[in-house]
């Protein structure tokens, strides 16, 4: 250990490194490139990862939607092709029977899945927009950002069947002047006036509402459009630790039983499982991550092997010098140690330079992609443990690869080394 | 200082074996200046390398300063070389990217002498060989004679018991050779034991004893009247 901290040891090493500048530079470039690729790739992947996360923030990523279609099998006296209708009581039943459900929101909409969007007007201004009938709990499943001064639908709205609505950004822009505050004003829908209680921001997420919808309390919607207990579809969020795919199956099984649908009928109920979609997307990011790790490490290893090779050549070139050193009293351990340290030192310097360069490039990418919301790419960083493990692996590899030239340097007898031309 | 008894050495090359040293016996006392002579290929270097523990004999005894030299592993040999022996080579063997003073202090580095002391000692020996003002020059900036002086300073720096010189004037013109021999004689005058391998009679005559090798045996071993090199040097 003393050997490593000895200033003279380092002088010997710097001496021999300085002696072969070109060799040293070429060597360093190999490893530097490897670690650079590793850092840049895994940082970029992390950026993509963060980007996906940003894209889907606000949506519970263990959520799903369930809706009805027509049956594809006859069952219990019913003919094939029967339309099934979800009811409010289904929500109750699902919640009671399936404890993995954290939130369930029955939803209705007019103007998206069939039916033309109703006209909404305010004074002379009119527009056609999708209208949703929602439970306040939908905000827990698919978060809406409400502009200052406004609010989302609440329980009181539900109980009193209040004629209130939350409107999308575009609806506000269409129906209100720039300097107007829509909160508190009224819009007319189906000859009924609704008071605007909030304006939601356009979301970068995927959702049904977009920025051109109105959201009414479920109870009010029911009354206005006379939909009774009918439900368009359910939005369901599972608890974090729940298995969403299993839950999706359970939900459908239960609904089939309640609606007398053949247990094997795959068409009667449709569903979309965000959890699964997420898993795929993040699986993709993970794959990228793995690829970058793999490519980075392969390049690093190639670089380290290049160091080993170049050291081997240099040891051959220096055979005579090493012979002289041994004639002057250098023990094999000292000769070996010097070459090993040279190898590790070169690897480390190259690695650190590569990390700095990689970080620099990531910073540039970050600046370029900032503000562009179209590309899912945010804050590309490489976790510190990655960097340290990369450095650690390089030290280990540098040592291992250095062993070859070190052994070669001492395997030759001093007398043969001195004879070498 | 050196006791050699029945020393044998042969080189094996494939199925052939070349018997180079065929039973050498030699005793050298402290303070001697011995020339080892013989025609090219007579085994002079082989003998010197064995004395220098750079190579091993096949059989025979070798005692250096009352220490029996046998069963050496490379680490032990390195330590002995460092402690007992100073080498001077025909081709100088200076490390070309190190300055004169760095070259001279190298054996001290392997002796684990601290840096300051190393610098002082190296400078002191450079002064002894008359190259103090060349301390910070690289070997490439020195003449052949100067290089050999640096090599001599390096051999002396570790304060060895014995100096071993193989054709130390072989690469030098005769004037420079005599200057180098003058230095060798001065060092010997101070009591250092020195062995000089040479095939040049005038160099051999500047020693105090001449050992002749022929066909792997010592054919002649005489003490001679030393010719002072200074007579040839202006
Ligand atoms: N490493 C070796 N392998 C085989 N033969 C060698 C080796 N070294 C020296 N020889 C042979 O041994 C003989 C003595 O060599 P050497 O001791 O160098 O002679 P000198 O120094 O007197 O010229 C020569 O014939 C030489 O060819
Ligand atoms: Mg020779």
PDB file of N, CA and C and ligand atoms in Angstrom, chain A residues 416 419, chain B residues 11-13 18 20 38-47 49 55 166-167 197 213, ligand 1:
ATOM      1  N   UNK A 416      18.582 -11.990 -20.216  1.00  0.00           N
ATOM      2  CA  UNK A 416      18.009 -11.979 -21.567  1.00  0.00           C
ATOM      3  C   UNK A 416      17.440 -10.607 -21.906  1.00  0.00           C
ATOM      4  N   UNK A 419      20.193  -8.362 -22.975  1.00  0.00           N
ATOM      5  CA  UNK A 419      20.736  -8.683 -24.287  1.00  0.00           C
ATOM      6  C   UNK A 419      19.867  -8.130 -25.412  1.00  0.00           C
TER       7      UNK A 419
ATOM      8  N   UNK B  11      25.180 -23.761 -22.165  1.00  0.00           N
ATOM      9  CA  UNK B  11      23.944 -23.276 -22.783  1.00  0.00           C
ATOM     10  C   UNK B  11      23.326 -24.412 -23.556  1.00  0.00           C
ATOM     11  N   UNK B  12      22.069 -24.616 -23.364  1.00  0.00           N
ATOM     12  CA  UNK B  12      21.360 -25.630 -24.150  1.00  0.00           C
ATOM     13  C   UNK B  12      20.582 -24.941 -25.263  1.00  0.00           C
ATOM     14  N   UNK B  13      20.790 -25.456 -26.457  1.00  0.00           N
ATOM     15  CA  UNK B  13      20.009 -24.945 -27.586  1.00  0.00           C
ATOM     16  C   UNK B  13      19.414 -26.147 -28.295  1.00  0.00           C
ATOM     17  N   UNK B  18      26.129 -26.337 -25.254  1.00  0.00           N
ATOM     18  CA  UNK B  18      27.428 -25.675 -25.422  1.00  0.00           C
ATOM     19  C   UNK B  18      28.039 -25.450 -24.043  1.00  0.00           C
ATOM     20  N   UNK B  20      30.265 -23.818 -21.844  1.00  0.00           N
ATOM     21  CA  UNK B  20      31.028 -22.561 -21.940  1.00  0.00           C
ATOM     22  C   UNK B  20      32.039 -22.430 -20.801  1.00  0.00           C
ATOM     23  N   UNK B  38      40.336 -12.720 -22.716  1.00  0.00           N
ATOM     24  CA  UNK B  38      40.068 -13.910 -23.506  1.00  0.00           C
ATOM     25  C   UNK B  38      39.495 -13.490 -24.835  1.00  0.00           C
ATOM     26  N   UNK B  39      39.583 -14.395 -25.807  1.00  0.00           N
ATOM     27  CA  UNK B  39      39.074 -14.032 -27.127  1.00  0.00           C
ATOM     28  C   UNK B  39      37.548 -14.006 -27.095  1.00  0.00           C
ATOM     29  N   UNK B  40      37.016 -13.453 -28.149  1.00  0.00           N
ATOM     30  CA  UNK B  40      35.561 -13.350 -28.236  1.00  0.00           C
ATOM     31  C   UNK B  40      34.936 -14.745 -28.203  1.00  0.00           C
ATOM     32  N   UNK B  41      33.933 -14.911 -27.383  1.00  0.00           N
ATOM     33  CA  UNK B  41      33.261 -16.199 -27.287  1.00  0.00           C
ATOM     34  C   UNK B  41      33.885 -17.124 -26.271  1.00  0.00           C
ATOM     35  N   UNK B  42      34.890 -16.649 -25.524  1.00  0.00           N
ATOM     36  CA  UNK B  42      35.570 -17.517 -24.567  1.00  0.00           C
ATOM     37  C   UNK B  42      34.794 -17.657 -23.257  1.00  0.00           C
ATOM     38  N   UNK B  43      33.710 -16.909 -23.101  1.00  0.00           N
ATOM     39  CA  UNK B  43      32.879 -17.068 -21.907  1.00  0.00           C
ATOM     40  C   UNK B  43      33.080 -15.994 -20.846  1.00  0.00           C
ATOM     41  N   UNK B  44      33.746 -14.899 -21.218  1.00  0.00           N
ATOM     42  CA  UNK B  44      33.996 -13.830 -20.244  1.00  0.00           C
ATOM     43  C   UNK B  44      32.687 -13.239 -19.707  1.00  0.00           C
ATOM     44  N   UNK B  45      31.789 -12.886 -20.661  1.00  0.00           N
ATOM     45  CA  UNK B  45      30.519 -12.271 -20.240  1.00  0.00           C
ATOM     46  C   UNK B  45      29.682 -13.247 -19.431  1.00  0.00           C
ATOM     47  N   UNK B  46      29.691 -14.494 -19.871  1.00  0.00           N
ATOM     48  CA  UNK B  46      28.943 -15.527 -19.150  1.00  0.00           C
ATOM     49  C   UNK B  46      29.403 -15.578 -17.693  1.00  0.00           C
ATOM     50  N   UNK B  47      30.702 -15.562 -17.513  1.00  0.00           N
ATOM     51  CA  UNK B  47      31.278 -15.609 -16.166  1.00  0.00           C
ATOM     52  C   UNK B  47      30.861 -14.379 -15.354  1.00  0.00           C
ATOM     53  N   UNK B  49      28.343 -12.436 -15.799  1.00  0.00           N
ATOM     54  CA  UNK B  49      26.905 -12.426 -15.515  1.00  0.00           C
ATOM     55  C   UNK B  49      26.551 -13.344 -14.347  1.00  0.00           C
ATOM     56  N   UNK B  55      22.653 -14.321 -14.111  1.00  0.00           N
ATOM     57  CA  UNK B  55      22.527 -15.649 -14.701  1.00  0.00           C
ATOM     58  C   UNK B  55      22.987 -16.642 -13.637  1.00  0.00           C
ATOM     59  N   UNK B 166      31.614  -4.908 -17.978  1.00  0.00           N
ATOM     60  CA  UNK B 166      31.765  -5.769 -19.152  1.00  0.00           C
ATOM     61  C   UNK B 166      32.093  -4.906 -20.362  1.00  0.00           C
ATOM     62  N   UNK B 167      33.342  -5.000 -20.826  1.00  0.00           N
ATOM     63  CA  UNK B 167      33.778  -4.226 -21.996  1.00  0.00           C
ATOM     64  C   UNK B 167      33.397  -2.757 -21.849  1.00  0.00           C
ATOM     65  N   UNK B 197      35.928  -6.922 -17.572  1.00  0.00           N
ATOM     66  CA  UNK B 197      36.050  -7.852 -18.699  1.00  0.00           C
ATOM     67  C   UNK B 197      36.515  -7.066 -19.913  1.00  0.00           C
ATOM     68  N   UNK B 213      40.938 -16.389 -19.828  1.00  0.00           N
ATOM     69  CA  UNK B 213      40.002 -17.487 -20.072  1.00  0.00           C
ATOM     70  C   UNK B 213      40.260 -18.041 -21.465  1.00  0.00           C
TER      71      UNK B 213
HETATM   72  N1  LIG C   1      22.114 -17.051 -24.087  1.00  0.00           N
HETATM   73  C1  LIG C   1      22.954 -17.832 -24.788  1.00  0.00           C
HETATM   74  N2  LIG C   1      22.478 -18.896 -25.413  1.00  0.00           N
HETATM   75  C2  LIG C   1      23.312 -19.704 -26.108  1.00  0.00           C
HETATM   76  N3  LIG C   1      24.601 -19.495 -26.249  1.00  0.00           N
HETATM   77  C3  LIG C   1      25.146 -18.420 -25.653  1.00  0.00           C
HETATM   78  C4  LIG C   1      24.332 -17.520 -24.892  1.00  0.00           C
HETATM   79  N4  LIG C   1      25.131 -16.538 -24.406  1.00  0.00           N
HETATM   80  C5  LIG C   1      26.374 -16.820 -24.859  1.00  0.00           C
HETATM   81  N5  LIG C   1      26.374 -17.927 -25.610  1.00  0.00           N
HETATM   82  C6  LIG C   1      27.542 -18.557 -26.224  1.00  0.00           C
HETATM   83  O1  LIG C   1      28.453 -18.820 -25.199  1.00  0.00           O
HETATM   84  C7  LIG C   1      29.746 -18.537 -25.625  1.00  0.00           C
HETATM   85  C8  LIG C   1      30.361 -17.520 -24.669  1.00  0.00           C
HETATM   86  O2  LIG C   1      29.722 -16.288 -24.806  1.00  0.00           O
HETATM   87  P1  LIG C   1      30.160 -15.020 -23.992  1.00  0.00           P
HETATM   88  O3  LIG C   1      30.221 -15.356 -22.574  1.00  0.00           O
HETATM   89  O4  LIG C   1      29.298 -13.898 -24.395  1.00  0.00           O
HETATM   90  O5  LIG C   1      31.629 -14.748 -24.548  1.00  0.00           O
HETATM   91  P2  LIG C   1      32.518 -13.439 -24.488  1.00  0.00           P
HETATM   92  O6  LIG C   1      31.884 -12.457 -23.631  1.00  0.00           O
HETATM   93  O7  LIG C   1      33.810 -13.937 -23.967  1.00  0.00           O
HETATM   94  O8  LIG C   1      32.653 -12.987 -25.905  1.00  0.00           O
HETATM   95  C9  LIG C   1      29.642 -18.027 -27.039  1.00  0.00           C
HETATM   96  O9  LIG C   1      29.940 -19.086 -27.936  1.00  0.00           O
HETATM   97  C10 LIG C   1      28.221 -17.615 -27.168  1.00  0.00           C
HETATM   98  O10 LIG C   1      27.797 -17.830 -28.490  1.00  0.00           O
END
